[in-house]
Amino acid sequence: YQEELLTFDYETGRWQWDIFQIQSLSLTDDVLSLMMGKLRKLDDTSLNLLKLCAAMGNRFNLRMLRLAREPPAFQTAEELGPILKEGFLVPKDDSYKYITKFSDAAAAAQVEYSFLHDRVQQAAYNLLDDNEREELHLKIGRLYLASVSHAEREEILIDLVNHLNLGRNLITGEEERVELARLNLAAGQKAKNSTAYEGALRLFHIGHDLLPGDAAERYYELFMAYQMELGETYYTVNDLKNAEKYFDIILTRARSGVEKLRVYEIKIDVATGQNQPEEAVRTGLEALELLGIRLSAAPSDAVPRTEMTRMAQALRKQAVSSLINLPHMEDEIQLAGMKVLMQLGLPAYVLSSNLFPVIIARMIRISLKHGNAESNAYAYDAYGMLQAGMNDDPEQGYEVGRLGLD
């Protein structure tokens, strides 16, 4: 009352309170000691149920609790009665009072409980020995996996995977371990996309360790996906030493140049971002060679002018406006080459080298033969700028540059 979390509304003549703010208050050691004393006096049924609740987490709903045990939702709600009475758990609202044997899963999902305090949850959890914890988490994870729909699995994916991970030492079959590795990969990607990089790395490492020793041969795609995710995530958190370790595995084991390309793309970005244009260009040219595209790092002064003149002549043979109607580029190798060429544009331009116009001319030449790609907007804009400057043809430069905007 003194903290104004419990107030009296004189207009309605009723007391009002915010249960979540009240729950968030720190409990004194005396109150916690009292709660621990009560915990030890629970009967076996209530105590075992409370242990299960503790393993599920600080907050959970009745449906997920019911999935982790045999009795139906209404019976589980009834059995929670003594635990609620003693104050270990706090219901979100009064909805738990209206659960009957006719209530469906949707109604049970609306009934939420939370522990009175993190230390109360931890005390109940500590009553489980290590083997009991592993068995319980594995049971919860397996039941979730078997019971929820695909859409629901996506919603609770990280929680589901965490339960299975805590019991993974009890999983001996290779098929189930590999399936858990796939789930860890998906959960790690979800965490990474939410910028939870530390959690993502933990999930990636657990999943990677679940793979058998010969995974590089028998589960090639999954193995390579882990190398890429670990490399990318370490790169994102600026741990370049660890990133390089996984990138090197990809470069060693990849079965095609296109597979290796993502590593080169990241390395180009890193070098460009660290103001190392020479390294970015060297890496990019090495990547292009994998795709059969060979460019000199230092073309002579005559090369870019010759390339631009040839390109201008080729474009005069057709209406510039028709370029927008070129088919969509579908060749995987050409698409990859266009992407790397575009990445090379900035470091080559920063170096003020003859390579930049050669890159742009090559991108347009590829497009005339294989169709337009997303990177063509960049190529057309850059060509327009160069054509107006190098070949003193602002009219064609303007026409082609406009395509980049369209």
CSV table of C-alpha atoms in Angstrom, one decimal:
chain,number,residue,atom,x,y,z
A,1,TYR,CA,0.0,0.0,0.0
A,2,GLN,CA,2.8,2.4,0.9
A,3,GLU,CA,4.4,1.7,-2.6
A,4,GLU,CA,1.0,2.5,-4.2
A,5,LEU,CA,0.8,-0.9,-5.8
A,6,LEU,CA,-2.5,-1.4,-3.9
A,7,THR,CA,-4.9,1.5,-4.0
A,8,PHE,CA,-8.5,2.3,-3.3
A,9,ASP,CA,-10.7,3.8,-6.0
A,10,TYR,CA,-13.2,6.0,-4.3
A,11,GLU,CA,-15.3,6.4,-7.4
A,12,THR,CA,-15.9,2.7,-7.8
A,13,GLY,CA,-15.5,1.8,-4.1
A,14,ARG,CA,-13.1,-1.0,-5.0
A,15,TRP,CA,-9.5,-1.9,-4.3
A,16,GLN,CA,-7.2,-2.0,-7.3
A,17,TRP,CA,-3.7,-3.5,-7.8
A,18,ASP,CA,-1.1,-4.5,-10.4
A,19,ILE,CA,-0.3,-8.2,-9.7
A,20,PHE,CA,2.7,-8.2,-12.0
A,21,GLN,CA,4.4,-5.2,-10.3
A,22,ILE,CA,3.7,-6.8,-6.9
A,23,GLN,CA,5.2,-10.1,-8.0
A,24,SER,CA,8.3,-8.2,-9.3
A,25,LEU,CA,9.1,-6.9,-5.8
A,26,SER,CA,12.1,-8.4,-4.1
A,27,LEU,CA,11.2,-10.8,-1.3
A,28,THR,CA,13.0,-10.5,2.0
A,29,ASP,CA,15.1,-13.4,3.2
A,30,ASP,CA,12.6,-14.0,6.0
A,31,VAL,CA,9.7,-14.5,3.6
A,32,LEU,CA,11.8,-16.7,1.4
A,33,SER,CA,12.8,-18.9,4.4
A,34,LEU,CA,9.1,-19.2,5.3
A,35,MET,CA,8.3,-20.3,1.7
A,36,MET,CA,11.1,-22.9,1.8
A,37,GLY,CA,9.7,-24.3,5.0
A,38,LYS,CA,6.3,-24.6,3.4
A,39,LEU,CA,7.8,-26.3,0.3
A,40,ARG,CA,9.2,-29.1,2.4
A,41,LYS,CA,5.7,-29.8,3.9
A,42,LEU,CA,4.0,-30.4,0.5
A,43,ASP,CA,2.6,-33.9,-0.1
A,44,ASP,CA,4.4,-36.0,-2.7
A,45,THR,CA,1.9,-35.3,-5.5
A,46,SER,CA,2.1,-31.5,-5.0
A,47,LEU,CA,5.9,-31.6,-4.6
A,48,ASN,CA,6.5,-33.6,-7.8
A,49,LEU,CA,4.1,-31.4,-9.7
A,50,LEU,CA,6.0,-28.3,-8.4
A,51,LYS,CA,9.3,-29.8,-9.5
A,52,LEU,CA,7.9,-30.3,-13.0
A,53,CYS,CA,6.7,-26.7,-13.0
A,54,ALA,CA,10.2,-25.5,-11.9
A,55,ALA,CA,11.7,-27.5,-14.8
A,56,MET,CA,9.4,-25.8,-17.2
A,57,GLY,CA,10.5,-22.3,-16.3
A,58,ASN,CA,9.5,-19.2,-14.3
A,59,ARG,CA,6.3,-18.8,-16.3
A,60,PHE,CA,4.2,-21.4,-18.2
A,61,ASN,CA,0.6,-22.1,-19.3
A,62,LEU,CA,-1.7,-24.9,-18.3
A,63,ARG,CA,-1.7,-26.4,-21.8
A,64,MET,CA,2.1,-26.9,-21.9
A,65,LEU,CA,2.1,-28.2,-18.4
A,66,ARG,CA,-0.6,-30.7,-19.3
A,67,LEU,CA,1.4,-31.9,-22.3
A,68,ALA,CA,4.3,-32.7,-20.0
A,69,ARG,CA,2.2,-35.0,-17.8
A,70,GLU,CA,-0.6,-37.6,-18.2
A,71,PRO,CA,-3.7,-36.1,-16.4
A,72,PRO,CA,-6.0,-33.9,-18.5
A,73,ALA,CA,-5.9,-30.1,-18.1
A,74,PHE,CA,-8.8,-29.8,-15.6
A,75,GLN,CA,-7.3,-32.4,-13.3
A,76,THR,CA,-3.9,-30.7,-13.5
A,77,ALA,CA,-5.5,-27.4,-12.6
A,78,GLU,CA,-7.1,-29.1,-9.6
A,79,GLU,CA,-3.9,-30.6,-8.5
A,80,LEU,CA,-2.2,-27.2,-8.6
A,81,GLY,CA,-4.7,-26.0,-6.0
A,82,PRO,CA,-2.5,-26.7,-2.9
A,83,ILE,CA,0.5,-25.1,-4.6
A,84,LEU,CA,-1.5,-22.0,-5.4
A,85,LYS,CA,-2.9,-21.9,-1.8
A,86,GLU,CA,0.6,-22.0,-0.3
A,87,GLY,CA,1.6,-19.1,-2.7
A,88,PHE,CA,4.4,-20.9,-4.6
A,89,LEU,CA,2.7,-20.2,-7.9
A,90,VAL,CA,0.6,-17.1,-8.9
A,91,PRO,CA,-2.1,-17.3,-11.6
A,92,LYS,CA,-2.1,-14.5,-14.2
A,93,ASP,CA,-5.9,-14.0,-13.7
A,94,ASP,CA,-9.0,-15.9,-12.6
A,95,SER,CA,-9.2,-18.0,-15.8
A,96,TYR,CA,-7.8,-21.1,-14.0
A,97,LYS,CA,-11.0,-21.3,-12.0
A,98,TYR,CA,-13.1,-22.0,-15.1
A,99,ILE,CA,-11.2,-24.9,-16.5
A,100,THR,CA,-13.5,-28.0,-16.6
A,101,LYS,CA,-13.2,-31.4,-18.3
A,102,PHE,CA,-15.0,-29.8,-21.3
A,103,SER,CA,-12.3,-27.1,-21.7
A,104,ASP,CA,-10.3,-27.3,-24.9
A,105,ALA,CA,-6.6,-26.8,-25.5
A,106,ALA,CA,-7.1,-23.1,-26.5
A,107,ALA,CA,-8.8,-22.4,-23.1
A,108,ALA,CA,-6.0,-24.2,-21.3
A,109,ALA,CA,-3.4,-22.1,-23.2
A,110,GLN,CA,-4.9,-18.9,-21.8
A,111,VAL,CA,-4.3,-20.1,-18.2
A,112,GLU,CA,-0.9,-18.8,-17.2
A,113,TYR,CA,1.1,-19.3,-13.9
A,114,SER,CA,4.3,-17.9,-12.7
A,115,PHE,CA,6.5,-18.6,-9.7
A,116,LEU,CA,6.2,-16.1,-6.8
A,117,HIS,CA,9.9,-15.5,-7.1
A,118,ASP,CA,12.9,-16.8,-9.1
A,119,ARG,CA,14.4,-18.1,-5.9
A,120,VAL,CA,11.3,-20.1,-5.2
A,121,GLN,CA,11.5,-21.7,-8.6
A,122,GLN,CA,15.2,-22.4,-8.1
A,123,ALA,CA,14.6,-24.0,-4.7
A,124,ALA,CA,12.0,-26.3,-6.2
A,125,TYR,CA,14.3,-27.1,-9.1
A,126,ASN,CA,17.2,-27.8,-6.7
A,127,LEU,CA,15.1,-30.7,-5.2
A,128,LEU,CA,15.8,-32.6,-8.5
A,129,ASP,CA,19.1,-34.4,-8.7
A,130,ASP,CA,21.1,-34.3,-11.9
A,131,ASN,CA,19.6,-37.5,-13.4
A,132,GLU,CA,16.1,-36.4,-12.6
A,133,ARG,CA,16.7,-33.0,-14.3
A,134,GLU,CA,18.0,-34.6,-17.4
A,135,GLU,CA,15.1,-37.2,-17.6
A,136,LEU,CA,12.5,-34.5,-16.9
A,137,HIS,CA,13.8,-32.0,-19.5
A,138,LEU,CA,14.1,-34.8,-22.1
A,139,LYS,CA,10.6,-35.9,-21.3
A,140,ILE,CA,9.2,-32.4,-21.6
A,141,GLY,CA,11.0,-31.8,-24.9
A,142,ARG,CA,9.9,-35.0,-26.5
A,143,LEU,CA,6.3,-34.5,-25.4
A,144,TYR,CA,6.3,-31.0,-26.8
A,145,LEU,CA,7.9,-32.2,-30.1
A,146,ALA,CA,5.3,-34.9,-30.5
A,147,SER,CA,2.2,-32.9,-29.4
A,148,VAL,CA,2.4,-29.4,-30.9
A,149,SER,CA,1.6,-28.3,-34.5
A,150,HIS,CA,4.3,-27.1,-36.8
A,151,ALA,CA,3.2,-23.5,-36.3
A,152,GLU,CA,3.3,-23.9,-32.5
A,153,ARG,CA,6.7,-25.5,-32.7
A,154,GLU,CA,8.0,-22.4,-34.4
A,155,GLU,CA,6.7,-20.3,-31.5
A,156,ILE,CA,8.2,-22.3,-28.7
A,157,LEU,CA,11.2,-23.6,-30.7
A,158,ILE,CA,13.9,-22.2,-28.5
A,159,ASP,CA,12.2,-23.4,-25.3
A,160,LEU,CA,11.6,-26.8,-26.8
A,161,VAL,CA,15.2,-27.2,-27.9
A,162,ASN,CA,16.5,-26.0,-24.6
A,163,HIS,CA,14.6,-28.8,-22.8
A,164,LEU,CA,15.9,-31.4,-25.3
A,165,ASN,CA,19.5,-30.0,-24.9
A,166,LEU,CA,19.4,-30.3,-21.1
A,167,GLY,CA,18.6,-34.0,-21.6
A,168,ARG,CA,20.7,-34.7,-24.6
A,169,ASN,CA,23.2,-36.9,-22.7
A,170,LEU,CA,20.5,-39.4,-22.4
A,171,ILE,CA,19.9,-39.5,-26.2
A,172,THR,CA,21.9,-42.4,-27.6
A,173,GLY,CA,20.3,-43.0,-31.0
A,174,GLU,CA,22.0,-41.3,-33.9
A,175,GLU,CA,18.8,-40.5,-35.7
A,176,GLU,CA,17.4,-38.6,-32.7
A,177,ARG,CA,20.7,-36.8,-32.1
A,178,VAL,CA,20.9,-35.7,-35.7
A,179,GLU,CA,17.3,-34.5,-35.6
A,180,LEU,CA,18.1,-32.5,-32.4
A,181,ALA,CA,21.1,-31.1,-34.3
A,182,ARG,CA,18.7,-29.9,-37.0
A,183,LEU,CA,16.4,-28.3,-34.3
A,184,ASN,CA,19.4,-26.6,-32.7
A,185,LEU,CA,20.4,-25.1,-36.1
A,186,ALA,CA,16.9,-23.7,-36.6
A,187,ALA,CA,16.7,-22.4,-33.0
A,188,GLY,CA,20.2,-20.8,-33.4
A,189,GLN,CA,19.2,-19.1,-36.6
A,190,LYS,CA,16.1,-17.8,-34.9
A,191,ALA,CA,18.2,-16.4,-32.0
A,192,LYS,CA,20.7,-14.9,-34.5
A,193,ASN,CA,18.0,-13.2,-36.5
A,194,SER,CA,16.8,-11.6,-33.2
A,195,THR,CA,20.4,-10.4,-32.6
A,196,ALA,CA,20.7,-12.8,-29.6
A,197,TYR,CA,24.2,-13.8,-30.7
A,198,GLU,CA,25.5,-15.3,-27.5
A,199,GLY,CA,22.5,-17.6,-27.3
A,200,ALA,CA,22.8,-18.4,-31.0
A,201,LEU,CA,26.4,-19.5,-30.6
A,202,ARG,CA,25.5,-21.7,-27.7
A,203,LEU,CA,22.8,-23.4,-29.7
A,204,PHE,CA,25.1,-23.8,-32.7
A,205,HIS,CA,27.9,-25.3,-30.7
A,206,ILE,CA,25.5,-27.8,-29.0
A,207,GLY,CA,24.0,-28.8,-32.3
A,208,HIS,CA,27.4,-29.1,-34.0
A,209,ASP,CA,28.7,-31.4,-31.2
A,210,LEU,CA,25.6,-33.6,-31.6
A,211,LEU,CA,26.7,-34.5,-35.2
A,212,PRO,CA,28.6,-37.8,-35.6
A,213,GLY,CA,32.3,-37.8,-36.4
A,214,ASP,CA,31.7,-38.5,-40.1
A,215,ALA,CA,29.0,-35.9,-40.5
A,216,ALA,CA,31.0,-34.1,-43.2
A,217,GLU,CA,30.4,-37.0,-45.5
A,218,ARG,CA,27.1,-38.5,-44.3
A,219,TYR,CA,25.3,-35.2,-43.4
A,220,TYR,CA,27.2,-32.9,-45.7
A,221,GLU,CA,24.5,-30.1,-46.0
A,222,LEU,CA,23.8,-30.0,-42.3
A,223,PHE,CA,27.6,-30.1,-41.4
A,224,MET,CA,28.3,-27.2,-43.9
A,225,ALA,CA,25.3,-25.2,-42.6
A,226,TYR,CA,26.9,-25.3,-39.1
A,227,GLN,CA,30.3,-24.2,-40.3
A,228,MET,CA,28.6,-21.2,-42.1
A,229,GLU,CA,26.4,-20.2,-39.2
A,230,LEU,CA,29.2,-20.4,-36.7
A,231,GLY,CA,31.5,-18.5,-39.0
A,232,GLU,CA,29.0,-15.8,-39.7
A,233,THR,CA,27.9,-15.4,-36.1
A,234,TYR,CA,31.5,-15.1,-34.9
A,235,TYR,CA,32.2,-12.6,-37.6
A,236,THR,CA,29.1,-10.6,-36.5
A,237,VAL,CA,30.4,-10.3,-33.0
A,238,ASN,CA,33.8,-9.4,-34.3
A,239,ASP,CA,35.6,-12.6,-33.3
A,240,LEU,CA,37.4,-12.9,-36.5
A,241,LYS,CA,39.8,-15.6,-35.3
A,242,ASN,CA,37.0,-18.0,-34.6
A,243,ALA,CA,35.2,-17.0,-37.7
A,244,GLU,CA,38.2,-17.8,-39.9
A,245,LYS,CA,38.4,-21.3,-38.3
A,246,TYR,CA,35.0,-22.2,-39.6
A,247,PHE,CA,35.4,-20.4,-42.9
A,248,ASP,CA,38.6,-22.3,-43.6
A,249,ILE,CA,36.6,-25.6,-43.1
A,250,ILE,CA,34.1,-24.4,-45.7
A,251,LEU,CA,36.9,-23.5,-48.2
A,252,THR,CA,38.5,-26.9,-47.6
A,253,ARG,CA,35.4,-29.1,-47.8
A,254,ALA,CA,33.1,-27.2,-50.2
A,255,ARG,CA,32.2,-29.2,-53.3
A,256,SER,CA,31.7,-26.2,-55.6
A,257,GLY,CA,32.9,-22.7,-56.1
A,258,VAL,CA,29.4,-21.3,-55.4
A,259,GLU,CA,29.4,-23.0,-52.0
A,260,LYS,CA,32.6,-21.2,-51.1
A,261,LEU,CA,31.4,-17.9,-52.3
A,262,ARG,CA,29.5,-16.9,-49.2
A,263,VAL,CA,32.8,-17.0,-47.3
A,264,TYR,CA,34.5,-14.8,-49.8
A,265,GLU,CA,31.5,-12.4,-49.7
A,266,ILE,CA,31.9,-12.0,-45.9
A,267,LYS,CA,35.7,-11.6,-46.2
A,268,ILE,CA,35.2,-8.8,-48.8
A,269,ASP,CA,32.8,-7.1,-46.5
A,270,VAL,CA,35.2,-7.4,-43.6
A,271,ALA,CA,38.1,-6.0,-45.6
A,272,THR,CA,36.0,-3.2,-47.0
A,273,GLY,CA,34.6,-2.3,-43.6
A,274,GLN,CA,38.1,-2.2,-42.1
A,275,ASN,CA,39.3,0.1,-44.8
A,276,GLN,CA,41.5,-2.5,-46.5
A,277,PRO,CA,40.5,-2.0,-50.1
A,278,GLU,CA,43.6,-3.9,-51.5
A,279,GLU,CA,42.7,-7.0,-49.4
A,280,ALA,CA,39.0,-6.7,-50.5
A,281,VAL,CA,40.0,-6.6,-54.2
A,282,ARG,CA,42.5,-9.5,-53.8
A,283,THR,CA,39.8,-11.6,-52.1
A,284,GLY,CA,37.2,-10.7,-54.6
A,285,LEU,CA,39.3,-11.5,-57.6
A,286,GLU,CA,40.1,-14.9,-56.0
A,287,ALA,CA,36.4,-15.5,-55.6
A,288,LEU,CA,35.7,-14.6,-59.2
A,289,GLU,CA,38.3,-17.1,-60.4
A,290,LEU,CA,36.3,-19.8,-58.7
A,291,LEU,CA,33.4,-18.8,-61.0
A,292,GLY,CA,35.5,-18.7,-64.2
A,293,ILE,CA,35.7,-14.9,-64.3
A,294,ARG,CA,39.2,-13.6,-64.6
A,295,LEU,CA,40.1,-9.9,-64.1
A,296,SER,CA,43.5,-8.2,-63.6
A,297,ALA,CA,44.0,-6.5,-60.3
A,298,ALA,CA,45.8,-3.6,-62.1
A,299,PRO,CA,44.6,-3.2,-65.7
A,300,SER,CA,46.6,-0.8,-67.8
A,301,ASP,CA,45.2,2.6,-68.7
A,302,ALA,CA,44.0,1.4,-72.1
A,303,VAL,CA,41.9,-1.4,-70.8
A,304,PRO,CA,39.1,0.5,-69.1
A,305,ARG,CA,38.6,2.9,-72.1
A,306,THR,CA,38.6,0.0,-74.5
A,307,GLU,CA,36.0,-1.9,-72.4
A,308,MET,CA,33.8,1.2,-72.1
A,309,THR,CA,34.0,1.9,-75.8
A,310,ARG,CA,33.0,-1.7,-76.7
A,311,MET,CA,30.2,-1.5,-74.2
A,312,ALA,CA,28.9,1.7,-75.7
A,313,GLN,CA,29.0,0.3,-79.2
A,314,ALA,CA,27.1,-2.8,-78.1
A,315,LEU,CA,24.4,-0.7,-76.4
A,316,ARG,CA,23.9,1.4,-79.6
A,317,LYS,CA,22.8,-1.7,-81.4
A,318,GLN,CA,19.6,-1.8,-79.4
A,319,ALA,CA,17.3,0.6,-77.6
A,320,VAL,CA,18.7,1.3,-74.2
A,321,SER,CA,15.2,1.3,-72.8
A,322,SER,CA,14.8,-2.3,-73.9
A,323,LEU,CA,17.4,-3.5,-71.4
A,324,ILE,CA,14.8,-3.3,-68.7
A,325,ASN,CA,12.9,-6.1,-70.6
A,326,LEU,CA,15.9,-8.5,-70.5
A,327,PRO,CA,14.9,-11.9,-69.0
A,328,HIS,CA,15.6,-12.5,-65.3
A,329,MET,CA,19.0,-14.0,-64.8
A,330,GLU,CA,18.7,-17.6,-63.6
A,331,ASP,CA,22.2,-19.0,-64.1
A,332,GLU,CA,23.5,-19.6,-60.5
A,333,ILE,CA,27.1,-19.0,-61.4
A,334,GLN,CA,26.4,-15.8,-63.3
A,335,LEU,CA,24.2,-14.5,-60.4
A,336,ALA,CA,27.0,-15.3,-58.0
A,337,GLY,CA,29.5,-13.5,-60.2
A,338,MET,CA,27.3,-10.4,-60.5
A,339,LYS,CA,27.1,-10.2,-56.7
A,340,VAL,CA,30.8,-10.4,-56.1
A,341,LEU,CA,31.5,-7.9,-58.9
A,342,MET,CA,29.1,-5.5,-57.2
A,343,GLN,CA,30.9,-6.0,-53.9
A,344,LEU,CA,34.2,-5.2,-55.6
A,345,GLY,CA,32.9,-1.9,-56.9
A,346,LEU,CA,33.4,0.1,-53.7
A,347,PRO,CA,37.0,-1.0,-52.9
A,348,ALA,CA,38.0,-0.7,-56.5
A,349,TYR,CA,36.6,2.8,-56.6
A,350,VAL,CA,38.3,3.8,-53.3
A,351,LEU,CA,41.6,2.7,-54.9
A,352,SER,CA,40.9,5.0,-57.9
A,353,SER,CA,42.0,2.1,-60.0
A,354,ASN,CA,41.4,1.1,-63.6
A,355,LEU,CA,39.6,-1.9,-62.3
A,356,PHE,CA,36.4,-0.1,-61.4
A,357,PRO,CA,35.2,0.6,-65.0
A,358,VAL,CA,36.3,-2.8,-66.0
A,359,ILE,CA,34.0,-4.3,-63.3
A,360,ILE,CA,31.0,-2.2,-64.4
A,361,ALA,CA,31.6,-3.1,-68.1
A,362,ARG,CA,31.8,-6.8,-67.2
A,363,MET,CA,28.6,-6.7,-65.2
A,364,ILE,CA,26.7,-5.2,-68.1
A,365,ARG,CA,28.3,-7.6,-70.6
A,366,ILE,CA,27.1,-10.5,-68.4
A,367,SER,CA,23.6,-9.0,-68.3
A,368,LEU,CA,23.3,-8.6,-72.1
A,369,LYS,CA,24.1,-12.3,-72.4
A,370,HIS,CA,22.3,-13.8,-69.3
A,371,GLY,CA,19.6,-11.3,-68.3
A,372,ASN,CA,19.1,-8.8,-65.5
A,373,ALA,CA,19.8,-9.5,-61.8
A,374,GLU,CA,19.2,-7.3,-58.7
A,375,SER,CA,22.7,-6.0,-58.9
A,376,ASN,CA,22.0,-4.5,-62.4
A,377,ALA,CA,20.6,-1.3,-60.7
A,378,TYR,CA,24.1,-0.6,-59.3
A,379,ALA,CA,25.8,-1.5,-62.7
A,380,TYR,CA,23.5,0.7,-64.8
A,381,ASP,CA,23.9,3.7,-62.4
A,382,ALA,CA,27.7,3.3,-62.3
A,383,TYR,CA,27.9,2.9,-66.1
A,384,GLY,CA,25.9,6.0,-66.6
A,385,MET,CA,28.3,8.0,-64.4
A,386,LEU,CA,31.4,6.5,-66.2
A,387,GLN,CA,30.0,7.0,-69.7
A,388,ALA,CA,29.3,10.6,-69.1
A,389,GLY,CA,32.9,11.1,-67.7
A,390,MET,CA,35.2,8.8,-69.6
A,391,ASN,CA,33.7,8.7,-73.1
A,392,ASP,CA,32.0,12.1,-73.0
A,393,ASP,CA,28.7,10.6,-73.9
A,394,PRO,CA,26.3,12.1,-71.3
A,395,GLU,CA,23.2,11.2,-73.4
A,396,GLN,CA,23.8,7.5,-73.3
A,397,GLY,CA,25.1,7.7,-69.8
A,398,TYR,CA,21.8,9.4,-68.7
A,399,GLU,CA,19.7,6.8,-70.5
A,400,VAL,CA,21.5,3.8,-69.0
A,401,GLY,CA,21.7,5.5,-65.5
A,402,ARG,CA,17.9,6.0,-65.6
A,403,LEU,CA,17.5,2.2,-65.9
A,404,GLY,CA,19.1,1.8,-62.5
A,405,LEU,CA,16.3,3.9,-61.0
A,406,ASP,CA,13.6,1.9,-62.9
